[in-house]
Amino acid sequence: MSRISFDNRLMFTYESKSFPGVNKVANLVREDIRKVTGFYADEYTRGCRCKNLIIYGTIGRSDYLRELEGNGLIDLEEVRGKWEVYSFTVLDSPMDGVDHALVIAGSDKRGTIYGLFHLSELLGVSPLVNWNHVIPRKKKNVFLTDASDIVTREPSVRYRGFFINDEWPAFGNWATEHFGGVNAKCYERIFELLLRLKGNYLWPAMWRSNFSMDGPGLESARLADEYGVVMSTSHHEPCMRSGEEYGLLRGENSLYGDAWDFLKNREGITRFWRDGLLRNRSFENVITLGMRGERDSKILGEEATLKDNIDLLRDVLKTQNDLIRETIDEDPDKVPRQMVLFSEVEEFFYGNEETEGLINDEQLKGVTLILSDNNCGYTRTLPTKETRDHPGGYGMYYHMDMHGGPYSFKWIGSTYLPRVWEEMTTAYEFGVRQIWVTNVGDIGTQELGLSFFLDLAYDIDKWGGTDAAVTQRYVNEWAERQFGGMLPLSARNRAKKILWDYTDLLEKRRHEIMNADVYHPLHFGEAQRILEASECILKESMSLKKRIKEPDMSAFISLLYYPACGTANLMKMWILAGRNRLFAFQNRIEANDLAMEVDECVRRDAELIEEYEAVDEGYYKGLGKSEHIGFINWNEEDNRLPIRHLVYGAGSPRMLVSRKDDEHYMTGLEWCDRPQTWRDMLRPDVDSVEFDIISGSDKPFSYRIKTGCSWLEFSRTEGNVAKRERIALRVNKALLDERVTGTFEVEGIGVGTAHITVEAAPDSAPYGVFIESDGYICMEAEHFKKEMAVPGGDFRILSPYGRSGSAIKVFPVTADFYGKKKLPGVEYRFFAESEDEYDITFDLAPTTPVTFKGGQYLGYSINGSKMKIINTVKNPDEQFFFSRQWREEAVNSVKKVTDTVLCLRGENRLIFYGVSPGIVLERILLVRKGIAIPESYLGPGESYIRLEGETFSGNEEEKNEHES
Amino acid sequence: MSRISFDNRLMFTYESKSFPGVNKVANLVREDIRKVTGFYADEYTRGCRCKNLIIYGTIGRSDYLRELEGNGLIDLEEVRGKWEVYSFTVLDSPMDGVDHALVIAGSDKRGTIYGLFHLSELLGVSPLVNWNHVIPRKKKNVFLTDASDIVTREPSVRYRGFFINDEWPAFGNWATEHFGGVNAKCYERIFELLLRLKGNYLWPAMWRSNFSMDGPGLESARLADEYGVVMSTSHHEPCMRSGEEYGLLRGENSLYGDAWDFLKNREGITRFWRDGLLRNRSFENVITLGMRGERDSKILGEEATLKDNIDLLRDVLKTQNDLIRETIDEDPDKVPRQMVLFSEVEEFFYGNEETEGLINDEQLKGVTLILSDNNCGYTRTLPTKETRDHPGGYGMYYHMDMHGGPYSFKWIGSTYLPRVWEEMTTAYEFGVRQIWVTNVGDIGTQELGLSFFLDLAYDIDKWGGTDAAVTQRYVNEWAERQFGGMLPLSARNRAKKILWDYTDLLEKRRHEIMNADVYHPLHFGEAQRILEASECILKESMSLKKRIKEPDMSAFISLLYYPACGTANLMKMWILAGRNRLFAFQNRIEANDLAMEVDECVRRDAELIEEYEAVDEGYYKGLGKSEHIGFINWNEEDNRLPIRHLVYGAGSPRMLVSRKDDEHYMTGLEWCDRPQTWRDMLRPDVDSVEFDIISGSDKPFSYRIKTGCSWLEFSRTEGNVAKRERIALRVNKALLDERVTGTFEVEGIGVGTAHITVEAAPDSAPYGVFIESDGYICMEAEHFKKEMAVPGGDFRILSPYGRSGSAIKVFPVTADFYGKKKLPGVEYRFFAESEDEYDITFDLAPTTPVTFKGGQYLGYSINGSKMKIINTVKNPDEQFFFSRQWREEAVNSVKKVTDTVLCLRGENRLIFYGVSPGIVLERILLVRKGIAIPESYLGPGESYIRLEGETFSGNEEEKNEHES
């Protein structure tokens, strides 16, 4: 077994004919090795004595590789001519005087670079080593053997990268603080980050920056090329000129004229584009084609017809292709080009029935068509079977940061990996394989999502597939890479949970659009669950932080503590604000305590940002600056921090009695007691509820609970209430033979007496069906009773996934059963209390149709009835991306499709069919007509279902263990 | 000219045969005289020498009177045999050794007492001298001449009194504190108060008191009779037994049985009543007949039919009349009896089409039928022409305090005199002349309203009539009586204004039902007007208080300072709370200052009560105790003090630009500037508006105002905003030749720029018509163009009156033009901007129909169209008193009747006709279809009307000077 040791006798080859960028990266890797082993590798001089040697090079630019291959010591056949491939070979005695060697051979510049960084990773160096100052674990006796030999495959996606966008105030301030601007010094850090994450493609910052002018000059572009970073520009910046450039260069006496108008200033604009192509043609680029109005506007005015627009665009494309022929290559198909079908451009691409779109235009033939997500992480139109083999291939522009509609999210990275996994894997299956680019805003705090996005693009076989649990594995491995050096395993496991939990909160609702109205403060305990999750994140993060040594603080805070605590504290703040408001309206004296707690959260928010920006000698300074609280417009304009509500207690002692999950309360007073009936204990799985005895005054009172029912038990039956006392009521079901009704009283002594009726029943649920209670049945999609696969498709469970933690989806993801006779289905069984109409709601992931025309269908049937097909698109004639439905679903992270069904008294069978691609079912809710269930964001908890062999336990925790 | 001096030689006669109560009152008057003159009159012994002698007595019980009449010195013919009449005669040398005398001769016990107290009043002693410790002005050389000779007429109403009710916690605590209970000692004070106010009739407290048991024993009843106070009981306490008595006396072994049930316990109940009659028969009473369930409930259960109830009641009445025959007088018509048609009893009285009511039952023949108001000061059913001569006559039970629906008002007396004047004068005209009794709750702070009520009942000719201004004269005289001794005239005039202004606030909205939602914080400036009125009351009251000497403080605080400041401070608190909430939602940083101001008001509320209860060595202790803030039920249960809203400013400077009267604001930001257009200056009478530049952050900013319009002028065009800056915009109309549109910008420097469009027009209004602006025309009812009287009725203006200060009403008040051909009318003219449909709203006083059947009609016609008759009762089949309409109108102090009319472009003529009695029109609002005018409680200000000969002045103050 060959073997190389990373000791103080390690050397690196150096060849001047190698790509300069490769040599630069080799030096970065030497530094990485020093961090791990403590030894900085010397440079090897041919012929000298060397114990352990790292030989690296690119085929065709390395004498070492040529010689080793010539000697038969390495085999480069599987590497040669490939795209970004490298091999790793550990050899003994590769050359005279050299005992051991590792040969890193790249098919091309980036192949070699990825190979070099692969070495760092093998040694435990995080790709974020220099970006987040993740300090690797120091190791002794480090070695590699030929067990590490590998020949990589070409990456799954050809161009993989990100877009620095919406970069003020955060990234812009950060760059200015550290580099004096968004210049080449700054970009060098970003190129390294991109390459270490196995990306190769970049859209540079362009809000106030000109990549090819600010390096200074062309320096950033030159450096990108040196590093092998393929530069491109965003969707509306054609011919390698950034969006702001024209504004700087236009003028009355300018060569480029003074109008961003291809009709009126054809000559000037053409010259502008030509000069851009000439300027950047020596570098590796993907050139954007097309044209848009300035600042995200349409190219023509509102009065122009679709045909006007398409004709103009066709003219523009021809002009641009001609310029490419003229300046770069007579065959433009040899020049990587792209056109981005973002927002309104989509319409010009597809055209309509009267007007042919650009879809089959010969100008676009070899051009990569970049599709977009819905601005919030759900892909829009995907290639159809017919268009899938478009010669230029497809790309995807995907938002992990948004400054625009339906809402902006810019503060802390809010990417939930299962969402990216599900959507991008699907896109890949639909043929989107040429370019993947993600908008990561300021980059800072986006590292987890960005890493996954690029890793998925690099190796879809490893991180894609049909099992969503891979995302959890990814988080675990990622956490190991970042925190392996600073925390023991048990603590790292807690860190993994924190990462998962905070992104899970954001899957339900992102920071900027969180507010006091989102979660109902009491109903179904949803706010309490969010609060508890948030508090757990805060507590755990602070606990971990105490174990972090100062040098590791930079990585810990930037990658975990700040994004997790920032998120959790914000969620907590809004939950408390919502509770404060409700409690104030109810005159609960505890509302004032909540106001103080809200205030504490507001201060904590500022402190967390300060902490992030101060750590590591201010290395992240600027990156925490984005507005992020209480957006009411799509952007931060007119945003609102929480309002604190202060109450005065009543003039005399006042009692409120309320279930902990109900906003209605009893007063116990003569004229407005508002007695309640509680029916929870009719549920087979419920034998207790909790309720609160609350003070509506700052004058405390005593209480007494009285009942004549022997089967009612209370955790306390007397005491004092200053603010609030929580009481558990338990029904001893062992004492019940039949359904019973009982009452109890809560007497606030000298205040009033509240009257509660309790209905309860012994446990007598049938097996294997969901049981209605309080007028509704709620079923998690994953808990179907049986599955009906058909040739060409079957449902699989996605878990973890979505707002409620799981979902189902048909695989293969491209399968379309619309109009087919045999459809895959899953069957649910539930028990209804009466023959009646029920409103049925399917909670679906807020995906958008994969087709430009608005059709995305689901099907269902009940009790053997004919299958009913519903278009989940409410207004199919409207472009989905601009619809109200798009906005609402994106904001709430859910698509709700409702209908009315007739249920039988007793057992019912509901079959849900897969019809269109893109349908992801999360849960099903049936509500009996006339019943108004308490309002909430996430909906009620799942209904009870007794599984075969189960006996009554009363333990709600077991509900997640259904077989399905 | 005869003359008597009140010097140190003044004496009073004393006759043992006189009524003991009369002698007691004479001693009170001697004490009054001492307070004025400093001399306590000696007792005169027949034959001795006397310079100045007061001779008083009751015809038939005075030797002096007999002798003087016999000597022809006085003439008692006009007094003798009358009801409560007295004469005043100043004589020289009436008897040997006596130089001068005043002879007070009463027709009966109370006649003499009223005569004695009349002397006190002539000397400047307030009837409240001992109740509120109103110290009379000390005088020198006091004398009376025969110019004061008088023979009074019988009072307008036979029985005049009040009801001490809802007396816990306030009155009850006060009585316990000072007298150890609601006993004879306590009642002696109340009898004196009643008699000095010229009342004669009382319903005693009965929440936890038994008038005829707690004296101790019968002492209170005996004392009442001694003083000539006619005792009665409230509506549901028959046969002189108070409501609680049965509860004390019932039991298994009780003679009275153990059920308040005339069917099941006829014998026990009958005995209970008989014993009550026997116990109290020796005193002067008005005996309540009828029966009700316990605690305001129906006599029979919900399942009983109307006939069941009526039959039972008929049986009860017969039993009670028989008991009266048996115990008091064989002819019950000689025994004053009453039945109170309160709430649900009304239905039994009138019956329905199938079932005859008690209305003509012979058991009720000589019984006074006491009608009721709507619980809030508006009379309900009044006698019809047919029933008006019912032998027993009619009474009125009128609420100045309410504990019940639609809402309770118990704290500070909230009676607005024009309301009492209008309603009780009307009741009198309808024949309600036998009994007037008003519920005054705790008495304390009700003194003004109570005085007026009893004075009106005593002399309807003096205080009734058709001119509402008499109420203002009453307030002035009343203030002179109370404050004449403590303040100079200019200060007394300010006190009169305070009294008027605070009751005017309460006419719009009473204390308990005031809240942050009543007045819109900005629209039409209504909240600002209430706030300014409140602050003026507070400032003026505090300023006056500084001039009050300690001994006068008791009267000053109890009669003016506390009720006025308590009211004003409460109104201010809610206005600020509403503003705080709106401003908090708008993120104005000044919201936090408002929260502190609200807090200050809450503290002030407690301080004012403390001050009231502490003054005069705690004489009012207990009387300030009623809950009075934020009722959300009819009573105080679950009431709410204001919520204070605290905001955080935005993270960076933020500008809001808002008209001072609009809740909508501009931000000046790129995506949500929300530019506005202001059209006020199209109004001929408006050439300026004010707007605010507001900070939404604690970070101040500078602003600049820019315009290209020479005709736009600003009070400032630059400055800094820390919280809010108010700017006046003026249009220089002299520069305008035609309608113009201009724009200006408010630039928050570095923040944003708000854009405002202004439309303006030169003054070109036609004469004599109201002008539409912003889509509406609003006309005060009093500003009609011409009047059309008919035989039998004409409209008169009521001023002051109602929510907007004036109204119109047909006189005589009993006139009913329903179905008549010729109706009285008034014509309004207005100028509409377009031929269009307009929603017309008549704002009427919230009167209730004078008939039991729900019909109360108004009529109108527009531009010569046929008169349209509208029933103001929305659901005539429902008993009005229990209707939703009753509740809403009573709460909001307004009845709104709406319809849709077609208007012409240009001048329109609207005629409003008087149809039913009880219609009081306050204002008319027309709103063009499709226009949504800003929401408000009081509605917009009056539209502009140019009067003949008027030129444009731009002075809104002149609008009240219309001729009409």
mmCIF file of N, CA, C and O in Angstrom, chain A residues 443-485:
data_model
loop_
_atom_site.group_PDB
_atom_site.id
_atom_site.type_symbol
_atom_site.label_atom_id
_atom_site.label_comp_id
_atom_site.label_asym_id
_atom_site.label_seq_id
_atom_site.Cartn_x
_atom_site.Cartn_y
_atom_site.Cartn_z
ATOM 1 N N ILE A 443 -23.858 36.943 0.552
ATOM 2 C CA ILE A 443 -23.079 35.720 0.810
ATOM 3 C C ILE A 443 -23.067 35.363 2.301
ATOM 4 O O ILE A 443 -23.385 34.235 2.675
ATOM 5 N N GLY A 444 -22.721 36.329 3.119
ATOM 6 C CA GLY A 444 -22.634 36.085 4.565
ATOM 7 C C GLY A 444 -23.926 35.493 5.090
ATOM 8 O O GLY A 444 -25.006 36.005 4.785
ATOM 9 N N THR A 445 -23.826 34.447 5.895
ATOM 10 C CA THR A 445 -24.919 33.663 6.495
ATOM 11 C C THR A 445 -25.681 32.803 5.478
ATOM 12 O O THR A 445 -26.634 32.118 5.838
ATOM 13 N N GLN A 446 -25.253 32.851 4.205
ATOM 14 C CA GLN A 446 -25.861 31.979 3.195
ATOM 15 C C GLN A 446 -25.024 30.716 3.006
ATOM 16 O O GLN A 446 -25.315 29.904 2.110
ATOM 17 N N GLU A 447 -23.978 30.513 3.801
ATOM 18 C CA GLU A 447 -22.994 29.486 3.496
ATOM 19 C C GLU A 447 -23.566 28.077 3.441
ATOM 20 O O GLU A 447 -23.180 27.278 2.582
ATOM 21 N N LEU A 448 -24.480 27.771 4.356
ATOM 22 C CA LEU A 448 -25.024 26.413 4.364
ATOM 23 C C LEU A 448 -25.802 26.121 3.080
ATOM 24 O O LEU A 448 -25.545 25.127 2.386
ATOM 25 N N GLY A 449 -26.728 27.000 2.755
ATOM 26 C CA GLY A 449 -27.533 26.799 1.551
ATOM 27 C C GLY A 449 -26.680 26.806 0.300
ATOM 28 O O GLY A 449 -26.863 25.988 -0.613
ATOM 29 N N LEU A 450 -25.731 27.720 0.262
ATOM 30 C CA LEU A 450 -24.864 27.827 -0.912
ATOM 31 C C LEU A 450 -24.027 26.564 -1.090
ATOM 32 O O LEU A 450 -23.871 26.043 -2.204
ATOM 33 N N SER A 451 -23.479 26.063 0.007
ATOM 34 C CA SER A 451 -22.676 24.833 -0.061
ATOM 35 C C SER A 451 -23.499 23.702 -0.653
ATOM 36 O O SER A 451 -23.060 22.976 -1.550
ATOM 37 N N PHE A 452 -24.733 23.566 -0.148
ATOM 38 C CA PHE A 452 -25.567 22.470 -0.623
ATOM 39 C C PHE A 452 -25.903 22.633 -2.101
ATOM 40 O O PHE A 452 -25.836 21.676 -2.885
ATOM 41 N N PHE A 453 -26.251 23.847 -2.478
ATOM 42 C CA PHE A 453 -26.622 24.124 -3.865
ATOM 43 C C PHE A 453 -25.487 23.724 -4.799
ATOM 44 O O PHE A 453 -25.688 23.056 -5.820
ATOM 45 N N LEU A 454 -24.261 24.116 -4.445
ATOM 46 C CA LEU A 454 -23.120 23.840 -5.324
ATOM 47 C C LEU A 454 -22.718 22.368 -5.262
ATOM 48 O O LEU A 454 -22.320 21.786 -6.279
ATOM 49 N N ASP A 455 -22.836 21.769 -4.088
ATOM 50 C CA ASP A 455 -22.525 20.339 -3.987
ATOM 51 C C ASP A 455 -23.527 19.513 -4.780
ATOM 52 O O ASP A 455 -23.168 18.521 -5.426
ATOM 53 N N LEU A 456 -24.791 19.915 -4.718
ATOM 54 C CA LEU A 456 -25.826 19.217 -5.469
ATOM 55 C C LEU A 456 -25.572 19.341 -6.968
ATOM 56 O O LEU A 456 -25.697 18.371 -7.727
ATOM 57 N N ALA A 457 -25.188 20.544 -7.380
ATOM 58 C CA ALA A 457 -24.913 20.771 -8.801
ATOM 59 C C ALA A 457 -23.681 19.999 -9.252
ATOM 60 O O ALA A 457 -23.582 19.543 -10.386
ATOM 61 N N TYR A 458 -22.743 19.843 -8.347
ATOM 62 C CA TYR A 458 -21.503 19.152 -8.663
ATOM 63 C C TYR A 458 -21.731 17.642 -8.756
ATOM 64 O O TYR A 458 -21.181 16.972 -9.622
ATOM 65 N N ASP A 459 -22.570 17.137 -7.862
ATOM 66 C CA ASP A 459 -22.768 15.688 -7.835
ATOM 67 C C ASP A 459 -24.206 15.361 -7.480
ATOM 68 O O ASP A 459 -24.528 15.095 -6.323
ATOM 69 N N ILE A 460 -25.048 15.382 -8.481
ATOM 70 C CA ILE A 460 -26.489 15.147 -8.253
ATOM 71 C C ILE A 460 -26.739 13.717 -7.795
ATOM 72 O O ILE A 460 -27.695 13.445 -7.077
ATOM 73 N N ASP A 461 -25.848 12.801 -8.152
ATOM 74 C CA ASP A 461 -26.065 11.411 -7.748
ATOM 75 C C ASP A 461 -25.876 11.259 -6.245
ATOM 76 O O ASP A 461 -26.534 10.450 -5.606
ATOM 77 N N LYS A 462 -24.951 12.047 -5.741
ATOM 78 C CA LYS A 462 -24.684 11.922 -4.305
ATOM 79 C C LYS A 462 -25.752 12.619 -3.470
ATOM 80 O O LYS A 462 -26.207 12.098 -2.468
ATOM 81 N N TRP A 463 -26.123 13.844 -3.880
ATOM 82 C CA TRP A 463 -27.007 14.653 -3.024
ATOM 83 C C TRP A 463 -28.436 14.786 -3.531
ATOM 84 O O TRP A 463 -29.262 15.415 -2.892
ATOM 85 N N GLY A 464 -28.714 14.195 -4.698
ATOM 86 C CA GLY A 464 -30.078 14.278 -5.218
ATOM 87 C C GLY A 464 -30.881 13.060 -4.813
ATOM 88 O O GLY A 464 -30.953 12.732 -3.635
ATOM 89 N N GLY A 465 -31.489 12.381 -5.805
ATOM 90 C CA GLY A 465 -32.203 11.150 -5.513
ATOM 91 C C GLY A 465 -33.634 11.391 -5.062
ATOM 92 O O GLY A 465 -34.210 12.456 -5.280
ATOM 93 N N THR A 466 -34.183 10.366 -4.422
ATOM 94 C CA THR A 466 -35.603 10.417 -4.060
ATOM 95 C C THR A 466 -35.820 10.434 -2.551
ATOM 96 O O THR A 466 -36.957 10.419 -2.099
ATOM 97 N N ASP A 467 -34.749 10.458 -1.794
ATOM 98 C CA ASP A 467 -34.909 10.404 -0.338
ATOM 99 C C ASP A 467 -34.485 11.743 0.271
ATOM 100 O O ASP A 467 -33.307 12.075 0.329
ATOM 101 N N ALA A 468 -35.480 12.481 0.764
ATOM 102 C CA ALA A 468 -35.194 13.811 1.310
ATOM 103 C C ALA A 468 -34.266 13.761 2.505
ATOM 104 O O ALA A 468 -33.650 14.777 2.866
ATOM 105 N N ALA A 469 -34.151 12.607 3.138
ATOM 106 C CA ALA A 469 -33.297 12.505 4.321
ATOM 107 C C ALA A 469 -31.847 12.807 3.997
ATOM 108 O O ALA A 469 -31.042 13.091 4.885
ATOM 109 N N VAL A 470 -31.515 12.766 2.707
ATOM 110 C CA VAL A 470 -30.157 13.102 2.311
ATOM 111 C C VAL A 470 -29.786 14.520 2.759
ATOM 112 O O VAL A 470 -28.633 14.821 3.031
ATOM 113 N N THR A 471 -30.772 15.358 2.845
ATOM 114 C CA THR A 471 -30.487 16.742 3.262
ATOM 115 C C THR A 471 -30.067 16.789 4.724
ATOM 116 O O THR A 471 -29.252 17.619 5.117
ATOM 117 N N GLN A 472 -30.634 15.899 5.504
ATOM 118 C CA GLN A 472 -30.239 15.862 6.902
ATOM 119 C C GLN A 472 -28.800 15.339 7.015
ATOM 120 O O GLN A 472 -28.017 15.847 7.800
ATOM 121 N N ARG A 473 -28.513 14.350 6.181
ATOM 122 C CA ARG A 473 -27.146 13.837 6.155
ATOM 123 C C ARG A 473 -26.197 14.963 5.731
ATOM 124 O O ARG A 473 -25.097 15.115 6.263
ATOM 125 N N TYR A 474 -26.647 15.765 4.781
ATOM 126 C CA TYR A 474 -25.794 16.867 4.322
ATOM 127 C C TYR A 474 -25.510 17.851 5.459
ATOM 128 O O TYR A 474 -24.371 18.261 5.682
ATOM 129 N N VAL A 475 -26.551 18.204 6.153
ATOM 130 C CA VAL A 475 -26.359 19.147 7.272
ATOM 131 C C VAL A 475 -25.377 18.571 8.279
ATOM 132 O O VAL A 475 -24.481 19.265 8.785
ATOM 133 N N ASN A 476 -25.518 17.288 8.537
ATOM 134 C CA ASN A 476 -24.619 16.661 9.501
ATOM 135 C C ASN A 476 -23.169 16.709 9.021
ATOM 136 O O ASN A 476 -22.263 17.067 9.779
ATOM 137 N N GLU A 477 -22.961 16.352 7.767
ATOM 138 C CA GLU A 477 -21.583 16.355 7.244
ATOM 139 C C GLU A 477 -21.035 17.776 7.208
ATOM 140 O O GLU A 477 -19.870 18.023 7.518
ATOM 141 N N TRP A 478 -21.889 18.702 6.814
ATOM 142 C CA TRP A 478 -21.462 20.107 6.738
ATOM 143 C C TRP A 478 -21.062 20.616 8.123
ATOM 144 O O TRP A 478 -20.034 21.263 8.295
ATOM 145 N N ALA A 479 -21.889 20.262 9.116
ATOM 146 C CA ALA A 479 -21.576 20.680 10.482
ATOM 147 C C ALA A 479 -20.270 20.058 10.949
ATOM 148 O O ALA A 479 -19.464 20.711 11.629
ATOM 149 N N GLU A 480 -20.053 18.820 10.581
ATOM 150 C CA GLU A 480 -18.785 18.172 10.955
ATOM 151 C C GLU A 480 -17.604 18.939 10.361
ATOM 152 O O GLU A 480 -16.586 19.151 11.021
ATOM 153 N N ARG A 481 -17.749 19.347 9.095
ATOM 154 C CA ARG A 481 -16.661 20.076 8.441
ATOM 155 C C ARG A 481 -16.367 21.389 9.150
ATOM 156 O O ARG A 481 -15.225 21.799 9.275
ATOM 157 N N GLN A 482 -17.434 22.066 9.587
ATOM 158 C CA GLN A 482 -17.208 23.398 10.158
ATOM 159 C C GLN A 482 -16.843 23.334 11.643
ATOM 160 O O GLN A 482 -16.018 24.096 12.123
ATOM 161 N N PHE A 483 -17.496 22.444 12.371
ATOM 162 C CA PHE A 483 -17.354 22.484 13.813
ATOM 163 C C PHE A 483 -16.526 21.320 14.366
ATOM 164 O O PHE A 483 -16.321 21.218 15.562
ATOM 165 N N GLY A 484 -16.066 20.451 13.451
ATOM 166 C CA GLY A 484 -15.290 19.286 13.879
ATOM 167 C C GLY A 484 -14.085 19.687 14.715
ATOM 168 O O GLY A 484 -13.697 18.975 15.641
ATOM 169 N N GLY A 485 -13.522 20.820 14.388
ATOM 170 C CA GLY A 485 -12.309 21.227 15.086
ATOM 171 C C GLY A 485 -12.556 21.912 16.403
ATOM 172 O O GLY A 485 -11.609 22.172 17.153
#
